[in-house]
Amino acid sequence: MKLIFASGNKHKLQELQSKLPSHIQLVSMRDEGFSGEIEEPGKTLEENARIKAKFIFERFGENCLADDSGIEIEALNGEPGVYSARYAGENCSFLDNNLKVLKNLKGVHNRRARFRTVIHLFLEGKEYFFEGSIDGDITASIKGADGFGYDPIFRPRGKKETFAQMTLDEKNQISHRALAVEDLIQFLSTFE
Ligand code: IMP
């Protein structure tokens, strides 16, 4: 079964393909000949994942999926959420985003946050939705140099290290993305 991934991110494609059952062949939208970017005007992760998957479905008429992730901080009313990539402005760096979060949480006692991934799937004319999340806390300062995004300021609940202090393997076993993908895989493994 072929599935088109509505993303141009090669790392995500490889990670997902390595976890999918062998009867599923994941191809990127780039391989299908779409080299542009899909706009993400949604106000929630769910909306954006569906917008991206629907765009590819309408273009190619084939089974496809899209994902969207973000970090939701309780004391900031769920921000940056769907705006995680550009929290500190268009073309900002990961460091800019981290520093903005730390500034906005200065003196704030409630550090609760969670990462969330949603996956939207178009399969044989039906739509399905999968989700994974991990709870944690925003640290008082930047800790660790690995990973990306908000990894240096996010400590999963019950752990001593931030995501950026863990190996990729350790992170990938517990991450929001891994849990959403597990949810998807469980569903797909029932499809021949
Ligand atoms: P995307 O939807 O996977 O592209 O994620 C959007 C943004 O959310 C990224 O640019 C990061 O800022 C943030 N993000 C998503 N997943 C992670 C993660 O695992 N660690 C750190 N930041 C993440």
PDB file of N, CA and C in Angstrom, residues 85-120:
ATOM      1  N   ALA A  85       6.597  26.936  15.744  1.00  0.00           N
ATOM      2  CA  ALA A  85       7.766  27.147  14.876  1.00  0.00           C
ATOM      3  C   ALA A  85       8.119  28.625  14.768  1.00  0.00           C
ATOM      4  N   ARG A  86       7.106  29.493  14.832  1.00  0.00           N
ATOM      5  CA  ARG A  86       7.347  30.931  14.597  1.00  0.00           C
ATOM      6  C   ARG A  86       6.916  31.788  15.776  1.00  0.00           C
ATOM      7  N   TYR A  87       7.082  31.262  16.987  1.00  0.00           N
ATOM      8  CA  TYR A  87       6.620  31.959  18.202  1.00  0.00           C
ATOM      9  C   TYR A  87       7.292  33.331  18.349  1.00  0.00           C
ATOM     10  N   ALA A  88       8.594  33.382  18.086  1.00  0.00           N
ATOM     11  CA  ALA A  88       9.325  34.648  18.261  1.00  0.00           C
ATOM     12  C   ALA A  88       9.361  35.461  16.961  1.00  0.00           C
ATOM     13  N   GLY A  89       8.558  35.079  15.979  1.00  0.00           N
ATOM     14  CA  GLY A  89       8.498  35.835  14.719  1.00  0.00           C
ATOM     15  C   GLY A  89       8.898  34.987  13.535  1.00  0.00           C
ATOM     16  N   GLU A  90       8.521  35.450  12.337  1.00  0.00           N
ATOM     17  CA  GLU A  90       8.892  34.730  11.108  1.00  0.00           C
ATOM     18  C   GLU A  90      10.423  34.636  11.056  1.00  0.00           C
ATOM     19  N   ASN A  91      10.911  33.511  10.581  1.00  0.00           N
ATOM     20  CA  ASN A  91      12.358  33.273  10.424  1.00  0.00           C
ATOM     21  C   ASN A  91      13.156  33.332  11.728  1.00  0.00           C
ATOM     22  N   CYS A  92      12.490  33.153  12.865  1.00  0.00           N
ATOM     23  CA  CYS A  92      13.230  33.173  14.134  1.00  0.00           C
ATOM     24  C   CYS A  92      13.964  31.840  14.316  1.00  0.00           C
ATOM     25  N   SER A  93      14.927  31.844  15.237  1.00  0.00           N
ATOM     26  CA  SER A  93      15.694  30.616  15.495  1.00  0.00           C
ATOM     27  C   SER A  93      15.047  29.848  16.656  1.00  0.00           C
ATOM     28  N   PHE A  94      15.501  28.600  16.848  1.00  0.00           N
ATOM     29  CA  PHE A  94      15.027  27.820  18.002  1.00  0.00           C
ATOM     30  C   PHE A  94      15.374  28.563  19.290  1.00  0.00           C
ATOM     31  N   LEU A  95      16.588  29.151  19.318  1.00  0.00           N
ATOM     32  CA  LEU A  95      17.026  29.868  20.526  1.00  0.00           C
ATOM     33  C   LEU A  95      16.098  31.052  20.807  1.00  0.00           C
ATOM     34  N   ASP A  96      15.735  31.794  19.770  1.00  0.00           N
ATOM     35  CA  ASP A  96      14.803  32.934  19.947  1.00  0.00           C
ATOM     36  C   ASP A  96      13.517  32.455  20.625  1.00  0.00           C
ATOM     37  N   ASN A  97      12.982  31.326  20.128  1.00  0.00           N
ATOM     38  CA  ASN A  97      11.727  30.792  20.684  1.00  0.00           C
ATOM     39  C   ASN A  97      11.898  30.388  22.145  1.00  0.00           C
ATOM     40  N   ASN A  98      13.009  29.719  22.436  1.00  0.00           N
ATOM     41  CA  ASN A  98      13.248  29.281  23.816  1.00  0.00           C
ATOM     42  C   ASN A  98      13.361  30.483  24.760  1.00  0.00           C
ATOM     43  N   LEU A  99      14.083  31.504  24.307  1.00  0.00           N
ATOM     44  CA  LEU A  99      14.278  32.682  25.159  1.00  0.00           C
ATOM     45  C   LEU A  99      12.954  33.426  25.380  1.00  0.00           C
ATOM     46  N   LYS A 100      12.110  33.424  24.364  1.00  0.00           N
ATOM     47  CA  LYS A 100      10.801  34.086  24.518  1.00  0.00           C
ATOM     48  C   LYS A 100       9.950  33.349  25.560  1.00  0.00           C
ATOM     49  N   VAL A 101       9.978  32.019  25.500  1.00  0.00           N
ATOM     50  CA  VAL A 101       9.222  31.246  26.498  1.00  0.00           C
ATOM     51  C   VAL A 101       9.764  31.533  27.898  1.00  0.00           C
ATOM     52  N   LEU A 102      11.085  31.486  28.058  1.00  0.00           N
ATOM     53  CA  LEU A 102      11.676  31.699  29.392  1.00  0.00           C
ATOM     54  C   LEU A 102      11.332  33.100  29.916  1.00  0.00           C
ATOM     55  N   LYS A 103      11.352  34.069  29.025  1.00  0.00           N
ATOM     56  CA  LYS A 103      11.009  35.454  29.422  1.00  0.00           C
ATOM     57  C   LYS A 103       9.536  35.526  29.863  1.00  0.00           C
ATOM     58  N   ASN A 104       8.661  34.923  29.071  1.00  0.00           N
ATOM     59  CA  ASN A 104       7.225  34.977  29.400  1.00  0.00           C
ATOM     60  C   ASN A 104       6.879  34.204  30.666  1.00  0.00           C
ATOM     61  N   LEU A 105       7.759  33.279  31.038  1.00  0.00           N
ATOM     62  CA  LEU A 105       7.489  32.481  32.253  1.00  0.00           C
ATOM     63  C   LEU A 105       8.329  32.959  33.447  1.00  0.00           C
ATOM     64  N   LYS A 106       9.017  34.071  33.273  1.00  0.00           N
ATOM     65  CA  LYS A 106       9.854  34.586  34.360  1.00  0.00           C
ATOM     66  C   LYS A 106       8.990  34.844  35.598  1.00  0.00           C
ATOM     67  N   GLY A 107       9.383  34.247  36.723  1.00  0.00           N
ATOM     68  CA  GLY A 107       8.631  34.445  37.959  1.00  0.00           C
ATOM     69  C   GLY A 107       7.339  33.660  38.030  1.00  0.00           C
ATOM     70  N   VAL A 108       7.041  32.887  36.989  1.00  0.00           N
ATOM     71  CA  VAL A 108       5.793  32.116  36.987  1.00  0.00           C
ATOM     72  C   VAL A 108       6.054  30.739  37.606  1.00  0.00           C
ATOM     73  N   HIS A 109       5.220  30.397  38.569  1.00  0.00           N
ATOM     74  CA  HIS A 109       5.427  29.144  39.299  1.00  0.00           C
ATOM     75  C   HIS A 109       4.980  27.932  38.471  1.00  0.00           C
ATOM     76  N   ASN A 110       3.850  28.073  37.782  1.00  0.00           N
ATOM     77  CA  ASN A 110       3.318  26.948  36.995  1.00  0.00           C
ATOM     78  C   ASN A 110       4.135  26.767  35.714  1.00  0.00           C
ATOM     79  N   ARG A 111       4.922  25.691  35.655  1.00  0.00           N
ATOM     80  CA  ARG A 111       5.798  25.463  34.488  1.00  0.00           C
ATOM     81  C   ARG A 111       5.270  24.333  33.614  1.00  0.00           C
ATOM     82  N   ARG A 112       4.032  23.903  33.868  1.00  0.00           N
ATOM     83  CA  ARG A 112       3.504  22.725  33.159  1.00  0.00           C
ATOM     84  C   ARG A 112       3.357  22.969  31.661  1.00  0.00           C
ATOM     85  N   ALA A 113       3.775  21.946  30.885  1.00  0.00           N
ATOM     86  CA  ALA A 113       3.698  22.047  29.424  1.00  0.00           C
ATOM     87  C   ALA A 113       3.528  20.653  28.845  1.00  0.00           C
ATOM     88  N   ARG A 114       3.091  20.603  27.600  1.00  0.00           N
ATOM     89  CA  ARG A 114       3.090  19.300  26.942  1.00  0.00           C
ATOM     90  C   ARG A 114       3.374  19.475  25.460  1.00  0.00           C
ATOM     91  N   PHE A 115       4.064  18.486  24.918  1.00  0.00           N
ATOM     92  CA  PHE A 115       4.245  18.411  23.473  1.00  0.00           C
ATOM     93  C   PHE A 115       3.120  17.558  22.933  1.00  0.00           C
ATOM     94  N   ARG A 116       2.617  17.934  21.768  1.00  0.00           N
ATOM     95  CA  ARG A 116       1.540  17.156  21.177  1.00  0.00           C
ATOM     96  C   ARG A 116       1.776  17.013  19.678  1.00  0.00           C
ATOM     97  N   THR A 117       1.514  15.831  19.168  1.00  0.00           N
ATOM     98  CA  THR A 117       1.564  15.578  17.714  1.00  0.00           C
ATOM     99  C   THR A 117       0.224  15.037  17.283  1.00  0.00           C
ATOM    100  N   VAL A 118      -0.285  15.551  16.177  1.00  0.00           N
ATOM    101  CA  VAL A 118      -1.473  14.945  15.582  1.00  0.00           C
ATOM    102  C   VAL A 118      -1.123  14.493  14.171  1.00  0.00           C
ATOM    103  N   ILE A 119      -1.758  13.414  13.756  1.00  0.00           N
ATOM    104  CA  ILE A 119      -1.551  12.870  12.408  1.00  0.00           C
ATOM    105  C   ILE A 119      -2.926  12.725  11.777  1.00  0.00           C
ATOM    106  N   HIS A 120      -3.064  13.221  10.557  1.00  0.00           N
ATOM    107  CA  HIS A 120      -4.341  13.082   9.846  1.00  0.00           C
ATOM    108  C   HIS A 120      -4.114  12.189   8.633  1.00  0.00           C
TER     109      HIS A 120
END
